[in-house]
């Protein structure tokens, strides 16, 4: 039996075992397999391992998407975690290449994937509070939100959870250094049914703007003159 003689359910099942690149390659062999590739039921789960993968055309976004994971564990993630004012020109150039990649992708998810149930972001150093807020507003069925090592996430995201995370059941904000204990306590108070996990977040040294550091130094000099 030729591959294309299999019924639709069998072809979908076969495609489900392939990675995104393999699905795309197989879809290019004939019209029928291209139609299988374009079936929304094939794309209820998406996993990405670097921002570069988000720019490829080997997947589809649509209302069928339920589970999304973007986890970047490369050593290069450390560059994105450096405070902007401390980066040298080489580091800034590296970050500029993909600074908006994840955020732009998540905006597409907001517009095209209203039935999202679970989102995991790890090592996404450029994702902001505003982006997560839009996701919570546009994906009202979101039940699981896991953020790990997302350095630009602050208590504003926690506040958005209390306002728009009505369906949320699980919230992880691990190793997010600009999350505070006050923000976590507010989530526990306002959303007692949400399972909250915040490994190290409120105990890490937060970022502070250079002008704030300068003000602290001046205040210290006034209190303890040399």
Coordinates of N, CA and C in Angstrom, one line a residue:
X1 N 0.8 -1.2 0.0 CA 0.0 0.0 0.0 C 0.9 1.3 0.0
X2 N 0.5 2.2 -0.9 CA 1.3 3.5 -0.9 C 0.9 4.3 0.3
X3 N 1.8 5.1 0.8 CA 1.5 6.0 1.9 C 0.3 6.8 1.8
X4 N 0.1 7.4 0.6 CA -1.1 8.2 0.4 C -2.4 7.5 0.4
X5 N -2.4 6.2 0.4 CA -3.6 5.4 0.4 C -4.1 5.2 1.8
X6 N -3.4 5.5 2.8 CA -3.8 5.5 4.2 C -4.9 6.5 4.4
X7 N -5.9 6.2 5.3 CA -7.0 7.1 5.6 C -6.4 8.3 6.4
X8 N -7.2 9.3 6.5 CA -6.8 10.6 7.1 C -6.3 10.5 8.5
X9 N -7.1 9.7 9.3 CA -6.7 9.5 10.7 C -5.3 8.8 10.8
X10 N -5.1 7.9 10.0 CA -3.8 7.2 10.0 C -2.6 8.1 9.6
X11 N -2.9 9.0 8.6 CA -1.9 9.9 8.2 C -1.6 11.0 9.3
X12 N -2.6 11.4 10.0 CA -2.4 12.4 11.1 C -1.6 11.7 12.2
X13 N -2.0 10.4 12.5 CA -1.2 9.7 13.5 C 0.2 9.6 13.1
X14 N 0.5 9.3 11.9 CA 1.9 9.1 11.4 C 2.6 10.4 11.5
X15 N 2.0 11.5 11.1 CA 2.7 12.8 11.2 C 3.0 13.2 12.7
X16 N 2.1 12.8 13.6 CA 2.3 13.2 15.0 C 3.6 12.7 15.6
X17 N 4.2 11.6 15.0 CA 5.4 11.1 15.5 C 6.7 11.8 15.0
X18 N 6.5 12.7 14.0 CA 7.6 13.4 13.4 C 7.8 14.8 14.0
X19 N 9.1 15.2 13.9 CA 9.4 16.6 14.4 C 8.9 17.6 13.3
X20 N 9.0 18.9 13.6 CA 8.5 19.9 12.7 C 9.1 19.9 11.3
X21 N 10.5 19.7 11.3 CA 11.2 19.7 10.0 C 10.8 18.5 9.2
X22 N 10.6 17.4 9.8 CA 10.3 16.1 9.1 C 8.9 16.3 8.6
X23 N 8.0 16.8 9.3 CA 6.6 17.0 8.8 C 6.6 17.9 7.6
X24 N 7.4 19.0 7.6 CA 7.4 19.9 6.5 C 8.0 19.2 5.3
X25 N 9.1 18.5 5.5 CA 9.7 17.8 4.3 C 8.7 16.8 3.7
X26 N 8.0 16.0 4.5 CA 7.1 15.1 4.0 C 5.9 15.8 3.3
X27 N 5.5 16.9 3.8 CA 4.4 17.6 3.2 C 4.7 18.2 1.8
X28 N 6.0 18.3 1.5 CA 6.4 18.8 0.2 C 6.4 17.8 -0.9
X29 N 6.1 16.5 -0.5 CA 6.2 15.5 -1.5 C 4.9 15.3 -2.4
X30 N 3.8 15.7 -1.9 CA 2.5 15.7 -2.6 C 1.4 16.5 -2.0
X31 N 0.4 16.8 -2.8 CA -0.7 17.7 -2.3 C -1.4 17.1 -1.1
X32 N -1.7 15.8 -1.1 CA -2.4 15.2 0.0 C -1.7 15.3 1.3
X33 N -0.4 15.0 1.3 CA 0.4 15.1 2.5 C 0.5 16.6 3.0
X34 N 0.5 17.5 2.0 CA 0.5 18.9 2.4 C -0.8 19.3 3.1
X35 N -1.9 18.7 2.7 CA -3.2 18.9 3.3 C -3.2 18.4 4.8
X36 N -2.5 17.2 4.9 CA -2.4 16.7 6.3 C -1.6 17.6 7.2
X37 N -0.5 18.1 6.6 CA 0.4 19.0 7.3 C -0.4 20.3 7.8
X38 N -1.4 20.7 7.0 CA -2.1 21.9 7.3 C -3.4 21.7 8.1
X39 N -3.6 20.4 8.5 CA -4.7 20.1 9.4 C -4.5 20.7 10.8
X40 N -5.3 21.5 11.3 CA -5.1 22.1 12.6 C -5.0 21.1 13.8
X41 N -5.6 20.0 13.6 CA -5.5 18.9 14.7 C -4.1 18.5 14.9
X42 N -3.2 18.7 13.9 CA -1.9 18.2 14.0 C -1.0 19.2 14.9
X43 N -1.6 20.4 15.2 CA -0.8 21.4 15.8 C -1.4 21.9 17.1
X44 N -1.8 20.9 18.0 CA -2.3 21.3 19.3 C -1.2 21.4 20.3
X45 N 0.0 21.0 20.0 CA 1.2 21.1 20.9 C 2.4 21.6 20.1
X46 N 3.1 22.6 20.6 CA 4.3 23.0 20.0 C 5.4 23.2 21.0
X47 N 6.6 22.7 20.7 CA 7.8 22.9 21.5 C 8.9 23.5 20.7
X48 N 9.5 24.5 21.3 CA 10.6 25.2 20.6 C 11.8 25.2 21.6
X49 N 13.0 25.1 21.0 CA 14.2 25.1 21.8 C 15.2 26.2 21.6
X50 N 14.8 27.2 20.8 CA 15.6 28.4 20.6 C 14.7 29.4 19.8
X51 N 15.0 30.7 20.0 CA 14.3 31.8 19.2 C 14.3 31.6 17.7
X52 N 15.4 31.0 17.2 CA 15.5 30.8 15.8 C 14.4 29.9 15.2
X53 N 14.0 29.0 16.0 CA 13.0 28.0 15.5 C 11.6 28.7 15.3
X54 N 11.4 29.9 16.0 CA 10.2 30.6 15.9 C 10.0 31.2 14.5
X55 N 11.1 31.4 13.8 CA 11.0 32.1 12.5 C 10.9 31.2 11.3
X56 N 10.9 29.9 11.6 CA 10.8 28.9 10.5 C 9.3 28.7 10.1
X57 N 9.1 28.2 8.9 CA 7.7 28.0 8.4 C 7.4 26.5 8.5
X58 N 7.8 25.8 9.5 CA 7.6 24.4 9.6 C 6.5 24.0 10.6
X59 N 5.6 25.0 10.9 CA 4.6 24.7 11.8 C 3.4 25.7 11.5
X60 N 2.3 25.4 12.2 CA 1.1 26.3 12.0 C 0.6 26.8 13.3
X61 N 0.1 28.0 13.4 CA -0.5 28.5 14.6 C -2.0 28.7 14.3
X62 N -2.8 28.2 15.3 CA -4.3 28.4 15.1 C -5.0 28.0 16.3
X63 N -6.4 28.1 16.3 CA -7.2 27.9 17.5 C -7.0 26.5 18.1
X64 N -6.4 25.5 17.3 CA -6.3 24.2 17.9 C -5.1 24.1 18.9
X65 N -4.2 25.1 18.9 CA -3.1 25.1 19.8 C -3.5 25.1 21.2
X66 N -3.1 24.1 22.0 CA -3.4 24.1 23.4 C -2.2 24.2 24.3
X67 N -1.1 23.6 23.9 CA 0.1 23.6 24.7 C 1.3 24.1 24.0
X68 N 1.9 25.1 24.6 CA 3.1 25.8 23.9 C 4.2 25.9 24.9
X69 N 5.4 25.6 24.4 CA 6.6 25.6 25.2 C 7.8 26.2 24.4
X70 N 8.4 27.3 25.0 CA 9.6 27.9 24.4 C 10.7 27.8 25.5
X71 N 11.6 26.9 25.4 CA 12.6 26.7 26.4 C 14.0 26.8 25.7
X72 N 14.7 27.8 26.1 CA 16.1 28.1 25.6 C 17.1 27.9 26.7
X73 N 17.8 26.8 26.6 CA 18.8 26.4 27.7 C 20.2 26.6 27.2
X74 N 20.5 27.3 26.1 CA 21.8 27.5 25.6 C 22.6 28.4 26.6
X75 N 23.9 28.3 26.5 CA 24.8 29.1 27.3 C 24.6 30.6 26.9
X76 N 24.1 30.8 25.7 CA 24.0 32.2 25.2 C 22.8 32.9 25.9
X77 N 22.0 32.2 26.6 CA 20.9 32.8 27.4 C 21.5 33.7 28.5
X78 N 22.7 33.4 29.0 CA 23.3 34.3 30.0 C 23.5 35.7 29.5
X79 N 23.7 35.8 28.2 CA 24.0 37.2 27.7 C 22.7 38.0 27.8
X80 N 21.6 37.4 27.5 CA 20.3 38.1 27.6 C 19.9 38.5 29.0
X81 N 20.5 37.7 30.0 CA 20.1 38.0 31.4 C 20.9 39.1 32.0
X82 N 21.9 39.6 31.3 CA 22.7 40.7 31.8 C 21.9 42.0 31.7
X83 N 22.0 42.9 32.7 CA 21.3 44.1 32.7 C 21.7 44.9 31.4
X84 N 20.8 45.6 30.8 CA 21.1 46.2 29.5 C 22.2 47.2 29.6
X85 N 22.3 48.0 30.7 CA 23.3 49.0 30.9 C 24.7 48.4 31.2
X86 N 24.7 47.1 31.4 CA 26.0 46.5 31.7 C 26.6 45.7 30.5
X87 N 25.8 45.6 29.4 CA 26.3 44.8 28.2 C 27.3 45.6 27.4
X88 N 28.3 44.9 26.9 CA 29.2 45.6 26.0 C 28.6 45.6 24.6
X89 N 29.2 46.2 23.6 CA 28.7 46.3 22.2 C 28.4 44.9 21.6
X90 N 29.3 44.0 21.8 CA 29.2 42.7 21.3 C 27.9 42.0 21.8
X91 N 27.8 42.1 23.1 CA 26.6 41.5 23.8 C 25.3 42.2 23.3
X92 N 25.3 43.5 23.2 CA 24.1 44.2 22.7 C 23.8 43.8 21.3
X93 N 24.8 43.6 20.4 CA 24.6 43.2 19.0 C 23.9 41.8 19.0
X94 N 24.4 40.9 19.8 CA 23.8 39.6 19.9 C 22.4 39.6 20.3
X95 N 22.1 40.4 21.3 CA 20.7 40.5 21.8 C 19.8 41.1 20.9
X96 N 20.2 42.1 20.1 CA 19.4 42.8 19.2 C 18.9 41.9 18.1
X97 N 19.6 40.8 17.8 CA 19.2 39.9 16.7 C 17.9 39.2 17.0
X98 N 17.6 39.0 18.3 CA 16.4 38.3 18.6 C 15.6 38.9 19.8
X99 N 15.9 40.2 20.0 CA 15.2 40.8 21.2 C 13.7 40.7 21.1
X100 N 13.1 40.9 19.9 CA 11.7 40.9 19.8 C 11.1 39.6 19.3
X101 N 12.0 38.7 19.0 CA 11.5 37.4 18.4 C 10.4 36.7 19.1
X102 N 10.7 36.5 20.4 CA 9.8 35.7 21.2 C 8.5 36.6 21.5
X103 N 8.7 37.8 21.8 CA 7.5 38.7 22.1 C 6.6 38.8 20.8
X104 N 7.2 39.0 19.6 CA 6.4 39.1 18.4 C 5.7 37.8 18.2
X105 N 6.3 36.7 18.5 CA 5.7 35.4 18.3 C 4.5 35.2 19.2
X106 N 4.7 35.6 20.5 CA 3.6 35.5 21.5 C 2.4 36.4 21.1
X107 N 2.7 37.6 20.5 CA 1.6 38.4 20.0 C 0.8 37.7 19.0
X108 N 1.4 36.9 18.1 CA 0.7 36.1 17.1 C -0.1 35.1 17.8
X109 N 0.4 34.5 18.9 CA -0.3 33.5 19.7 C -1.6 34.2 20.2
X110 N -1.4 35.4 20.8 CA -2.6 36.1 21.3 C -3.7 36.3 20.3
X111 N -3.3 36.5 19.1 CA -4.3 36.8 18.0 C -4.9 35.6 17.4
X112 N -4.1 34.5 17.4 CA -4.6 33.3 16.6 C -4.8 32.0 17.5
X113 N -4.5 32.1 18.8 CA -4.6 30.8 19.6 C -5.4 31.1 20.9
X114 N -6.7 31.4 20.7 CA -7.5 31.8 21.9 C -7.7 30.7 22.9
X115 N -7.5 29.4 22.4 CA -7.8 28.2 23.3 C -6.6 27.7 24.0
X116 N -5.5 28.4 24.0 CA -4.3 28.0 24.7 C -4.6 27.6 26.1
X117 N -4.1 26.5 26.6 CA -4.3 26.0 27.9 C -3.0 26.1 28.8
X118 N -1.9 25.9 28.1 CA -0.6 25.9 28.9 C 0.5 26.6 28.1
X119 N 1.2 27.4 28.9 CA 2.4 28.1 28.3 C 3.6 28.0 29.2
X120 N 4.7 27.6 28.6 CA 5.9 27.5 29.4 C 7.0 28.3 28.7
X121 N 7.6 29.2 29.4 CA 8.7 30.0 28.9 C 9.9 29.9 29.8
X122 N 11.0 29.5 29.2 CA 12.3 29.3 30.0 C 13.4 30.0 29.3
X123 N 14.2 30.8 30.0 CA 15.3 31.5 29.4 C 14.9 32.6 28.4
X124 N 13.7 33.0 28.4 CA 13.3 34.1 27.4 C 13.5 35.4 28.1
X125 N 14.7 35.9 28.0 CA 15.1 37.1 28.7 C 14.5 38.4 28.3
X126 N 13.9 38.4 27.1 CA 13.3 39.7 26.5 C 11.8 39.7 26.7
X127 N 11.2 38.7 27.2 CA 9.7 38.7 27.3 C 9.3 39.7 28.5
X128 N 8.4 40.6 28.2 CA 8.0 41.6 29.2 C 6.7 41.3 29.9
X129 N 6.4 42.1 30.9 CA 5.1 42.0 31.6 C 3.9 42.2 30.7
X130 N 4.1 43.2 29.8 CA 3.0 43.6 28.9 C 2.6 42.4 28.0
X131 N 3.6 41.7 27.6 CA 3.3 40.5 26.7 C 2.5 39.5 27.4
X132 N 2.9 39.2 28.7 CA 2.2 38.2 29.5 C 0.8 38.7 29.7
X133 N 0.6 39.9 30.0 CA -0.7 40.5 30.3 C -1.6 40.3 29.1
X134 N -1.1 40.6 27.9 CA -1.9 40.4 26.6 C -2.3 38.9 26.5
X135 N -1.4 38.0 26.8 CA -1.7 36.6 26.7 C -2.9 36.2 27.7
X136 N -2.8 36.7 28.9 CA -3.8 36.4 29.9 C -5.2 36.9 29.4
X137 N -5.2 38.1 28.8 CA -6.4 38.7 28.3 C -7.0 38.0 27.1
X138 N -6.1 37.6 26.2 CA -6.6 37.0 24.9 C -6.7 35.5 25.0
X139 N -6.1 34.9 26.0 CA -6.3 33.4 26.1 C -6.9 33.1 27.5
X140 N -8.2 33.4 27.6 CA -8.9 33.3 28.8 C -9.0 31.9 29.4
X141 N -8.7 30.8 28.6 CA -8.8 29.5 29.1 C -7.4 29.0 29.7
X142 N -6.4 29.8 29.7 CA -5.1 29.4 30.2 C -5.1 28.9 31.6
X143 N -4.7 27.7 31.8 CA -4.7 27.0 33.1 C -3.3 26.9 33.7
X144 N -2.3 26.9 32.9 CA -0.9 26.7 33.4 C 0.0 27.7 32.8
X145 N 0.7 28.5 33.6 CA 1.7 29.4 33.2 C 2.9 29.2 33.9
X146 N 4.0 28.8 33.2 CA 5.3 28.5 33.8 C 6.3 29.5 33.2
X147 N 6.9 30.3 34.1 CA 8.0 31.2 33.7 C 9.2 30.9 34.4
X148 N 10.3 30.6 33.7 CA 11.6 30.3 34.4 C 12.7 31.2 33.8
X149 N 13.5 31.8 34.7 CA 14.6 32.6 34.2 C 14.2 33.6 33.2
X150 N 13.1 34.3 33.4 CA 12.6 35.4 32.5 C 12.9 36.7 33.3
X151 N 14.0 37.3 33.0 CA 14.5 38.4 33.9 C 13.7 39.7 33.8
X152 N 12.9 39.9 32.8 CA 12.1 41.1 32.7 C 10.7 41.0 33.3
X153 N 10.4 39.8 33.8 CA 9.1 39.6 34.4 C 9.2 40.2 35.8
X154 N 8.2 41.0 36.2 CA 8.1 41.7 37.5 C 6.8 41.4 38.2
X155 N 6.5 42.1 39.3 CA 5.3 42.0 40.0 C 4.1 42.4 39.1
X156 N 4.3 43.1 38.0 CA 3.2 43.5 37.1 C 2.6 42.3 36.5
X157 N 3.4 41.3 36.2 CA 2.8 40.0 35.7 C 1.9 39.4 36.8
X158 N 2.4 39.4 38.1 CA 1.6 38.8 39.1 C 0.3 39.6 39.3
X159 N 0.4 40.9 39.2 CA -0.8 41.7 39.3 C -1.8 41.3 38.2
X160 N -1.3 41.1 36.9 CA -2.1 40.7 35.8 C -2.8 39.4 36.1
X161 N -2.1 38.5 36.7 CA -2.7 37.2 37.1 C -3.9 37.3 38.0
X162 N -3.8 38.2 38.9 CA -4.9 38.4 39.9 C -6.1 39.1 39.1
X163 N -5.8 39.8 38.1 CA -6.9 40.5 37.4 C -7.5 39.7 36.2
X164 N -6.7 39.0 35.5 CA -7.1 38.3 34.3 C -6.9 36.8 34.2
X165 N -6.3 36.3 35.3 CA -6.0 34.8 35.3 C -7.2 34.0 35.9
X166 N -8.4 34.3 35.5 CA -9.5 33.6 36.1 C -9.5 32.1 36.0
X167 N -8.9 31.6 34.9 CA -8.9 30.1 34.7 C -7.6 29.5 35.2
X168 N -6.7 30.3 35.6 CA -5.3 29.8 35.9 C -5.4 28.9 37.2
X169 N -4.7 27.7 37.0 CA -4.7 26.8 38.1 C -3.2 26.6 38.6
X170 N -2.3 26.8 37.8 CA -0.9 26.6 38.1 C 0.0 27.8 37.6
X171 N 0.8 28.4 38.5 CA 1.6 29.5 38.2 C 3.0 29.2 38.8
X172 N 4.0 29.2 37.9 CA 5.4 29.0 38.3 C 6.2 30.3 37.8
X173 N 6.9 30.9 38.7 CA 7.8 32.0 38.4 C 9.1 31.8 39.0
X174 N 9.8 30.8 38.5 CA 11.1 30.3 39.1 C 12.3 31.1 38.5
X175 N 13.2 31.5 39.4 CA 14.4 32.2 39.0 C 14.1 33.5 38.2
X176 N 13.0 34.2 38.5 CA 12.7 35.5 37.9 C 13.1 36.5 39.0
X177 N 14.3 37.1 38.8 CA 14.9 37.9 39.8 C 14.2 39.2 40.2
X178 N 13.3 39.7 39.4 CA 12.6 40.9 39.7 C 11.2 40.7 40.2
X179 N 10.9 39.5 40.6 CA 9.7 39.2 41.4 C 10.0 39.4 42.9
X180 N 9.0 40.0 43.6 CA 9.2 40.3 45.0 C 8.3 39.4 45.9
X181 N 8.6 39.3 47.1 CA 7.8 38.6 48.1 C 6.4 39.2 48.2
X182 N 6.4 40.6 48.1 CA 5.1 41.3 48.2 C 4.2 40.9 47.1
X183 N 4.7 40.8 45.9 CA 3.9 40.3 44.7 C 3.4 38.9 44.9
X184 N 4.2 38.0 45.4 CA 3.8 36.6 45.6 C 2.7 36.5 46.6
X185 N 2.9 37.3 47.7 CA 1.8 37.3 48.8 C 0.5 37.8 48.2
X186 N 0.6 38.8 47.3 CA -0.7 39.3 46.7 C -1.4 38.2 45.9
X187 N -0.6 37.4 45.2 CA -1.2 36.3 44.4 C -1.9 35.3 45.3
X188 N -1.2 35.0 46.4 CA -1.7 34.0 47.3 C -3.0 34.5 48.0
X189 N -3.0 35.8 48.2 CA -4.2 36.4 48.8 C -5.4 36.5 47.9
X190 N -5.1 36.9 46.6 CA -6.2 37.1 45.7 C -6.6 35.9 44.9
X191 N -5.7 34.9 44.8 CA -5.9 33.7 44.0 C -5.6 32.5 44.8
X192 N -6.3 32.2 45.9 CA -5.9 31.1 46.8 C -6.0 29.7 46.2
X193 N -6.7 29.6 45.1 CA -6.8 28.3 44.4 C -5.7 28.0 43.4
X194 N -4.9 29.0 43.1 CA -3.8 28.8 42.2 C -2.6 28.2 42.9
X195 N -2.1 27.1 42.3 CA -0.9 26.5 42.8 C 0.3 27.3 42.4
X196 N 0.9 28.0 43.4 CA 2.0 28.9 43.1 C 3.3 28.4 43.5
X197 N 4.3 28.5 42.6 CA 5.7 28.0 42.9 C 6.6 29.1 42.4
X198 N 7.6 29.5 43.3 CA 8.5 30.6 42.9 C 9.9 30.3 43.5
X199 N 10.5 29.3 42.9 CA 11.8 28.9 43.4 C 12.9 30.0 43.2
X200 N 13.4 30.5 44.3 CA 14.5 31.5 44.3 C 14.1 32.9 43.9
X201 N 12.9 33.1 43.3 CA 12.6 34.3 42.7 C 12.7 35.5 43.6
X202 N 12.0 35.5 44.7 CA 12.0 36.6 45.7 C 13.2 36.7 46.5
X203 N 14.1 35.7 46.4 CA 15.4 35.7 47.2 C 16.6 36.1 46.3
X204 N 16.4 36.4 45.1 CA 17.5 36.8 44.2 C 17.7 38.3 44.2
X205 N 18.9 38.7 43.8 CA 19.2 40.2 43.8 C 18.5 40.8 42.6
X206 N 17.5 41.7 42.8 CA 16.8 42.3 41.6 C 17.7 43.3 40.9
X207 N 17.2 43.6 39.7 CA 17.9 44.7 38.9 C 17.5 46.0 39.5
X208 N 18.4 47.0 39.3 CA 18.0 48.4 39.7 C 18.7 49.3 38.7
X209 N 17.9 50.3 38.3 CA 18.4 51.2 37.2 C 19.6 52.0 37.7
X210 N 20.5 52.4 36.8 CA 21.7 53.1 37.2 C 21.4 54.3 38.0
X211 N 20.4 55.1 37.7 CA 20.1 56.3 38.4 C 19.6 56.0 39.9
X212 N 19.0 54.8 40.0 CA 18.6 54.4 41.4 C 19.8 54.1 42.2
X213 N 20.8 53.4 41.6 CA 22.0 53.1 42.3 C 22.8 54.3 42.7
X214 N 22.8 55.3 41.8 CA 23.5 56.6 42.1 C 22.8 57.3 43.2
X215 N 21.5 57.3 43.3 CA 20.7 57.9 44.4 C 21.0 57.2 45.7
X216 N 21.1 55.9 45.7 CA 21.5 55.2 46.9 C 22.9 55.5 47.4
X217 N 23.8 55.6 46.4 CA 25.2 56.0 46.8 C 25.3 57.4 47.4
X218 N 24.5 58.3 46.8 CA 24.5 59.7 47.4 C 23.9 59.7 48.8
X219 N 22.8 59.0 49.0 CA 22.2 58.9 50.3 C 23.1 58.3 51.3
X220 N 23.9 57.3 50.9 CA 24.8 56.6 51.8 C 25.9 57.6 52.2
X221 N 26.4 58.4 51.2 CA 27.4 59.4 51.6 C 27.0 60.4 52.6
X222 N 25.7 60.8 52.5 CA 25.2 61.8 53.4 C 25.1 61.2 54.8
X223 N 24.7 59.9 54.9 CA 24.5 59.3 56.2 C 25.9 59.0 56.8
X224 N 26.8 58.6 55.9 CA 28.1 58.2 56.4 C 29.2 58.9 55.7
X225 N 29.4 60.2 56.0 CA 30.4 61.0 55.2 C 31.8 60.5 55.5
X226 N 32.6 60.6 54.5 CA 34.0 60.2 54.7 C 34.8 61.2 55.5

